[in-house]
C-alpha positions as a printed Julia matrix, in Angstrom:
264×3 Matrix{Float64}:
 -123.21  128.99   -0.23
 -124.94  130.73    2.89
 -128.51  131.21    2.52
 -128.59  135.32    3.05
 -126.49  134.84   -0.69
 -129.55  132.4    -1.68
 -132.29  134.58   -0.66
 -130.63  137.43   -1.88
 -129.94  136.6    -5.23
 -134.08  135.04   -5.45
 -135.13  138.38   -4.27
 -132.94  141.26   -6.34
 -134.32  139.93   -9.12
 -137.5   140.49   -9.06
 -139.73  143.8   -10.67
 -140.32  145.35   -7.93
 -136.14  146.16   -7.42
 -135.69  146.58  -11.62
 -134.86  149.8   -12.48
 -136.84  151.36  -15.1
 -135.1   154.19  -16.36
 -132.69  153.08  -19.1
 -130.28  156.19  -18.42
 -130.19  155.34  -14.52
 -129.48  151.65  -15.24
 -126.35  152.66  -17.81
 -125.44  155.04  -15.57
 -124.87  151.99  -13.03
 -123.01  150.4   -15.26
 -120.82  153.1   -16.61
 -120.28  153.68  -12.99
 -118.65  150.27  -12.51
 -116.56  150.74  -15.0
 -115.51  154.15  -14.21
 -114.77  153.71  -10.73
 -112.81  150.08  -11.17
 -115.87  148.59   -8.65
 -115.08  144.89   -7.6
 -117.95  142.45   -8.73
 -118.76  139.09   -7.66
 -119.43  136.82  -10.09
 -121.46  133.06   -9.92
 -122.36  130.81  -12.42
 -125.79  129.49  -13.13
 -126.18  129.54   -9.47
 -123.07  127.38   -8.63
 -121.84  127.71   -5.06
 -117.75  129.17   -5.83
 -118.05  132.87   -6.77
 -115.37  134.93   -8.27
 -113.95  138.64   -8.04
 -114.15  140.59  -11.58
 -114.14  143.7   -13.2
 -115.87  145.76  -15.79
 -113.58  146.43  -18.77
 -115.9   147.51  -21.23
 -119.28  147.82  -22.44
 -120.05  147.91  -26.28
 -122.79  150.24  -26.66
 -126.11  148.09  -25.65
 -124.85  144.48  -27.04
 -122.11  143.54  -24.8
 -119.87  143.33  -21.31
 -116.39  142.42  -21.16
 -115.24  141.31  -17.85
 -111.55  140.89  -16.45
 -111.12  136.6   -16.22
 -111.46  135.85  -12.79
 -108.81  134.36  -10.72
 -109.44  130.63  -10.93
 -112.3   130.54  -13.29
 -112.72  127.52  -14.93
 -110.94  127.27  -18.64
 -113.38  125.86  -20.67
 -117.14  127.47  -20.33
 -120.22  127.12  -21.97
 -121.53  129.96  -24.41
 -124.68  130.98  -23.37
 -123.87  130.03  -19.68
 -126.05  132.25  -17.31
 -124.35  134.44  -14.7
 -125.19  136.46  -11.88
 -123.43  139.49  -11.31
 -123.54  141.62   -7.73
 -121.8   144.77   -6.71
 -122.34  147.97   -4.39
 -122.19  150.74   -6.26
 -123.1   154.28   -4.15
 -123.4   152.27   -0.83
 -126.5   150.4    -2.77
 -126.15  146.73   -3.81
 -126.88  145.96   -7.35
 -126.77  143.31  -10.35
 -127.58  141.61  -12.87
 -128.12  138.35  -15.03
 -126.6   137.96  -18.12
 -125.2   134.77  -20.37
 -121.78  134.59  -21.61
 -121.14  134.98  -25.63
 -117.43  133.53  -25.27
 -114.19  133.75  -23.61
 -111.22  135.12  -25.28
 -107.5   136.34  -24.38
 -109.08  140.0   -23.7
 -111.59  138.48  -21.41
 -115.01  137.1   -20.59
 -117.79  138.85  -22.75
 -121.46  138.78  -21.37
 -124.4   139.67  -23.67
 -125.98  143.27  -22.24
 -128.25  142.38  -19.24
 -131.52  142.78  -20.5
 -132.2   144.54  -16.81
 -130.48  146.43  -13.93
 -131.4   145.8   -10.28
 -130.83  147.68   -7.11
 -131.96  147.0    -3.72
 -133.74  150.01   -1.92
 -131.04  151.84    0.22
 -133.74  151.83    2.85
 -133.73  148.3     2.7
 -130.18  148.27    2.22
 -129.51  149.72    5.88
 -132.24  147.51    7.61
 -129.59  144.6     9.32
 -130.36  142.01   12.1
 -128.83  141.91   15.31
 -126.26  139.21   15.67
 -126.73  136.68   18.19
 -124.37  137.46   20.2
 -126.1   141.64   20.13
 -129.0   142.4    22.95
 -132.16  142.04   20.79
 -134.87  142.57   23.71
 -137.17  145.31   23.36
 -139.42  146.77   26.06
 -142.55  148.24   24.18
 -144.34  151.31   26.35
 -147.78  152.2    25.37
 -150.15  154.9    26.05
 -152.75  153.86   28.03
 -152.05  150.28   28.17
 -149.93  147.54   28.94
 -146.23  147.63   28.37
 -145.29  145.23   26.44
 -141.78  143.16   25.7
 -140.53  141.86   22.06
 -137.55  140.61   20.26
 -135.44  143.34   17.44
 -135.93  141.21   14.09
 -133.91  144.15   12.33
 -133.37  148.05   13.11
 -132.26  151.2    10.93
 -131.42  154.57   11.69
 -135.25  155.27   11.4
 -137.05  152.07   13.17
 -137.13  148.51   14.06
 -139.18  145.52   13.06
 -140.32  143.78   16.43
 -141.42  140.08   16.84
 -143.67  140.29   20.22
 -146.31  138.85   22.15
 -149.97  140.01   21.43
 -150.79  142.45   24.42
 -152.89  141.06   26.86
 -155.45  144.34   27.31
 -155.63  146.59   23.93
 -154.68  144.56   20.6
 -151.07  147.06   18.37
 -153.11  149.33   15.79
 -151.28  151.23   12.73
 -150.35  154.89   13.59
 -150.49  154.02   17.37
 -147.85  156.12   19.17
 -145.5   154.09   21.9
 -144.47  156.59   24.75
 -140.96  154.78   24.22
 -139.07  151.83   23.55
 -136.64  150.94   25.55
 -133.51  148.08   23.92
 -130.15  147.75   23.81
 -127.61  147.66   20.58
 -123.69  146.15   20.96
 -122.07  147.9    23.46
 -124.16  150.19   24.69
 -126.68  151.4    27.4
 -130.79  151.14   27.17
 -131.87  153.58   24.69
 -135.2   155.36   25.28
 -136.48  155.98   21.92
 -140.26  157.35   21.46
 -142.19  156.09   18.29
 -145.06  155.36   16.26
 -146.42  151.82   15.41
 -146.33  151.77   10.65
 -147.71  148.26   10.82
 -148.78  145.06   12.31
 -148.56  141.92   10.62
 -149.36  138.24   12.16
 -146.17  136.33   12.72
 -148.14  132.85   11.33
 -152.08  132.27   10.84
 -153.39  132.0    14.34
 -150.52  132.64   16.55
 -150.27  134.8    19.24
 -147.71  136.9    18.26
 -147.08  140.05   15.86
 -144.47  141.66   13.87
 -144.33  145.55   14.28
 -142.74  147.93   11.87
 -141.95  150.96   14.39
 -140.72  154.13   13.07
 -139.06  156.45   15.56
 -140.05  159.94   16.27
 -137.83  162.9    16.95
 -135.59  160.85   19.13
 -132.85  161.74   21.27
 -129.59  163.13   18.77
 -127.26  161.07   20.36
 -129.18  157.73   20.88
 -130.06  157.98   17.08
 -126.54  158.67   16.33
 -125.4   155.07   18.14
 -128.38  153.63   16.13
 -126.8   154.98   13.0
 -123.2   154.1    13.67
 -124.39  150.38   14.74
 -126.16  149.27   11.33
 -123.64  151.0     9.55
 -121.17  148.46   11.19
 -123.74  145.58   10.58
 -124.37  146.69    7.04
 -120.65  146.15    6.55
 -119.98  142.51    8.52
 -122.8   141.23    6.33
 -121.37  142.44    2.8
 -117.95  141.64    4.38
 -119.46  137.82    5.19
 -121.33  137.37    1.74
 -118.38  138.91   -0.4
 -120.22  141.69   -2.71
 -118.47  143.77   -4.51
 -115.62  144.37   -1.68
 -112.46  145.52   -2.52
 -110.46  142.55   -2.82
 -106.71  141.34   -0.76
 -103.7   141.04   -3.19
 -104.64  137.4    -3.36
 -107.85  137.83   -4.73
 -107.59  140.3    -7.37
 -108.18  139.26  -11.13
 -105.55  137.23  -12.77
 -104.84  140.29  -15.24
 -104.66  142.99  -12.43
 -101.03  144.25  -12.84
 -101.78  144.86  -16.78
 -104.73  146.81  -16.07
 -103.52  149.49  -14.04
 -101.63  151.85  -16.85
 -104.66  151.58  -18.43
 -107.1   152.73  -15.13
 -104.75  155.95  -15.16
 -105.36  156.89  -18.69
 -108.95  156.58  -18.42
């Protein structure tokens, strides 16, 4: 297992991405099920994960799942699972133990908790390293000052760089521009406005900058926008959440479900 899945199954599930409002986090669910959304399944943080399906949810006591391709025959009751999927362009999940396993399917107990990952957070992606990840950092007043992209949005980018040699970053400092590359394409001159500065490690000489962009050029934003959107999808595409699946990888009891999708 890579360890973007590790770090992003430690980190969903935490309070600060539950969310609190019973009727949104049903609403996920019945969503799920409504729409037929693809979920990836792991075991009690086993490596092999599996594609599955919603079938059902029993009022606020139970899941039923489809029985993935290749799951193991004989499971443990009480067997914790994780559960991811992408429902409205946001990844979400959540943990859950199975009750038993039956002809009809798996059935999970209801997950005591819903989690989503903040769509801003969603749409922050690194460069690849093959992608141009240099930034040139222009200041007002001071020293321009170079950097490496850690990760970019449509809005800003994080920036690993040197501590300037003259006047020290500040919150709400405004950069005449920046000036970086994304894949295939030429500088882009983007103004902006330092949100904060962090130390990389106690004592070093370098900083992390969160840099927000400010009214920049349409059609340099609009490359920004159309590059994370590709990035967004290689890295669900690499880790395997809740895509829609090839012929070979769709649940075991696929062809019998599909009258049923069209009644409901």
């Amino acid at each position: 297992m890579t360890e973007q899945i590790h770090e992003m199954r430690r980190n969903l599930f935490s309070e600060r991405f539950r969310v609190t409002a019973s009727v949104k986090a049903s609403g996920i669910l019945e969503n799920l099920l409504r729409e037929h959304i693809f979920c990836t399944l792991w075991l009690d943080d086993q490596i092999q994960s599996y594609n599955t399906l919603l079938l059902d949810i029993r009022s606020e006591s139970e899941l039923h799942i489809d029985v993935p391709l290749n799951f193991p025959t004989q499971i443990d009751a009480g067997l914790q699972v994780t559960v991811l999927s992408r429902v409205d362009g946001v990844i979400s999940g959540f943990q859950s133990q199975i009750l038993r396993q039956d002809e009809s399917g798996i059935v999970l107990h209801y997950p005591d908790a819903i989690y989503q990952l903040q769509r801003r957070q969603l749409f922050r992606v690194p460069p690849t390293v093959q992608d141009p990840d240099e930034v040139e950092i222009y200041r007002q007043g001071a020293m321009m000052v170079s950097g490496r992209m850690q990760d970019i949005s449509a809005g800003g980018i994080r920036i690993m760089s040197r501590c300037p040699k003259d006047l020290p970053f500040q919150p709400s400092e405004i950069l005449s521009q920046l000036v970086f590359k994304i894949r295939d394409s030429d500088p882009l001159h983007m103004p902006a406005v330092v949100r904060f500065v962090d130390n990389h490690v106690a004592g070093a000489t370098g900083v992390i900058l969160g840099v927000e962009f400010q009214n920049p050029p349409a059609a340099d934003q609009e490359k920004v926008a159309q590059y994370v959107q590709t990035r967004d999808r290689e890295i669900l595409r690499m880790l395997g959440i809740g895509l829609r699946s090839s012929g070979k990888q769709q649940p075991s009891s696929w062809g019998g479900k599909i009258k049923n999708w069209w009644k409901s």
